[in-house]
Short mmCIF file of C-alpha atoms in Angstrom, two decimals:
data_model
loop_
_atom_site.label_atom_id
_atom_site.label_comp_id
_atom_site.label_asym_id
_atom_site.label_seq_id
_atom_site.Cartn_x
_atom_site.Cartn_y
_atom_site.Cartn_z
CA GLN A 1 0.00 0.00 0.00
CA VAL A 2 3.06 2.23 0.01
CA GLN A 3 4.94 3.17 -3.09
CA LEU A 4 8.26 4.95 -3.35
CA VAL A 5 9.05 6.66 -6.61
CA GLU A 6 12.62 7.73 -7.25
CA SER A 7 13.82 10.18 -9.83
CA GLY A 8 16.87 12.18 -10.74
CA GLY A 9 19.42 9.61 -11.82
CA GLY A 10 21.38 9.85 -15.01
CA LEU A 11 24.75 10.04 -16.67
CA VAL A 12 27.12 12.83 -15.69
CA GLN A 13 30.80 13.59 -15.96
CA PRO A 14 33.14 13.61 -12.97
CA GLY A 15 32.79 16.77 -10.92
CA GLU A 16 29.20 17.39 -11.93
CA SER A 17 26.10 17.20 -9.76
CA LEU A 18 22.84 15.32 -9.59
CA GLY A 19 19.85 15.62 -7.33
CA LEU A 20 17.79 12.58 -6.43
CA SER A 21 14.32 12.55 -4.98
CA CYS A 22 12.11 9.86 -3.53
CA ALA A 23 8.44 10.43 -2.84
CA ALA A 24 6.33 8.11 -0.73
CA SER A 25 2.61 7.72 -1.21
CA GLY A 26 -0.13 5.41 -0.01
CA SER A 27 -1.17 4.27 3.45
CA ILE A 28 1.06 6.49 5.55
CA PHE A 29 0.44 7.91 8.97
CA SER A 30 3.91 9.32 9.32
CA ILE A 31 7.47 8.58 8.28
CA ASN A 32 10.40 7.97 10.57
CA THR A 33 13.93 7.73 9.24
CA MET A 34 14.56 8.11 5.53
CA GLY A 35 17.76 7.12 3.84
CA TRP A 36 19.66 6.48 0.67
CA TYR A 37 21.61 3.36 -0.18
CA ARG A 38 23.57 2.42 -3.23
CA GLN A 39 24.75 -0.75 -4.88
CA ALA A 40 27.51 -0.91 -7.44
CA PRO A 41 27.95 -3.87 -9.79
CA GLY A 42 29.36 -6.85 -7.94
CA LYS A 43 29.19 -5.14 -4.56
CA GLN A 44 26.92 -5.18 -1.55
CA ARG A 45 24.37 -2.51 -0.90
CA GLU A 46 25.80 0.22 1.30
CA LEU A 47 24.35 3.09 3.27
CA VAL A 48 24.95 6.52 1.80
CA ALA A 49 23.08 8.75 4.22
CA PHE A 50 20.03 8.89 6.42
CA ILE A 51 17.94 11.59 8.01
CA THR A 52 15.68 11.30 11.02
CA ARG A 53 12.22 12.72 11.44
CA SER A 54 13.66 15.68 13.32
CA GLY A 55 16.28 16.37 10.68
CA SER A 56 19.40 14.81 12.16
CA THR A 57 21.66 13.43 9.47
CA ASN A 58 24.39 10.87 9.13
CA TYR A 59 26.67 10.24 6.16
CA ALA A 60 28.98 7.54 5.00
CA ASP A 61 32.61 8.66 5.03
CA PHE A 62 32.91 8.41 1.27
CA VAL A 63 30.27 11.10 0.67
CA LYS A 64 30.89 13.52 3.53
CA GLY A 65 31.30 17.05 2.27
CA ARG A 66 29.90 16.17 -1.15
CA PHE A 67 26.37 14.86 -0.62
CA THR A 68 23.50 16.40 1.29
CA ILE A 69 20.38 14.58 2.40
CA SER A 70 17.21 16.48 3.19
CA ARG A 71 13.51 15.81 3.56
CA ASP A 72 10.18 17.51 3.14
CA ASN A 73 7.80 15.98 5.63
CA ALA A 74 4.77 17.67 4.10
CA LYS A 75 5.52 15.92 0.81
CA ASN A 76 6.80 12.63 2.28
CA THR A 77 9.88 13.12 0.17
CA VAL A 78 13.58 12.63 0.75
CA TYR A 79 16.28 14.19 -1.38
CA LEU A 80 19.92 13.55 -2.02
CA GLN A 81 21.97 16.33 -3.53
CA MET A 82 25.16 14.88 -4.95
CA ASN A 83 27.97 17.26 -5.80
CA SER A 84 31.50 16.67 -7.01
CA LEU A 85 30.56 13.26 -8.29
CA LYS A 86 33.27 10.69 -8.84
CA PRO A 87 33.36 7.60 -11.04
CA GLU A 88 33.27 5.47 -7.91
CA ASP A 89 29.86 6.94 -7.11
CA THR A 90 28.45 4.98 -10.02
CA ALA A 91 25.73 2.72 -8.66
CA VAL A 92 22.04 2.14 -8.42
CA TYR A 93 20.72 4.38 -5.69
CA TYR A 94 17.79 3.22 -3.58
CA CYS A 95 15.77 5.19 -1.11
CA ASN A 96 14.55 3.57 2.08
CA VAL A 97 11.65 4.88 4.13
CA GLY A 98 10.33 3.78 7.50
CA VAL A 99 6.56 4.14 7.26
CA VAL A 100 4.32 4.30 10.31
CA TRP A 101 0.92 2.78 9.69
CA GLN A 102 -1.48 1.28 12.21
CA LEU A 103 1.08 1.44 15.02
CA ARG A 104 3.78 -0.39 13.09
CA VAL A 105 6.88 0.73 11.24
CA THR A 106 7.65 -0.95 7.94
CA ASP A 107 10.63 -0.43 5.68
CA TYR A 108 9.94 0.32 2.06
CA TRP A 109 12.41 0.54 -0.79
CA GLY A 110 12.36 2.56 -3.93
CA GLN A 111 12.79 0.97 -7.32
CA GLY A 112 16.31 2.30 -7.68
CA THR A 113 17.72 4.91 -10.00
CA GLN A 114 20.94 4.54 -11.93
CA VAL A 115 23.68 7.09 -11.38
CA THR A 116 26.60 6.81 -13.77
CA VAL A 117 29.64 9.06 -13.47
CA SER A 118 31.93 8.73 -16.42
CA SER A 119 34.08 10.86 -18.66
#
């Protein structure tokens, strides 16, 4: 009953920027933590960043100073602004949202959006 729709991926050159968004819709009372993960070919999924309901953020070391996570609670949307992109940032990026519904919290995943950084 909850759908996450991601957008914003694409192909960029090193040093350029991309902004990702993930909007949740459906049976939602509220949303707790929202985060972004990524998975490169042949590698495990890894946490990129997360943001709590109150706005506290945490970032993986490999994106600190380059990426910014934010959220709009009124729109049930989480964003990831990616600056100074590097080839090693190439991956499928997935959003993850903790949805509160009927006194339970359930994790939902977006469909993934491809980010390719190449010259």
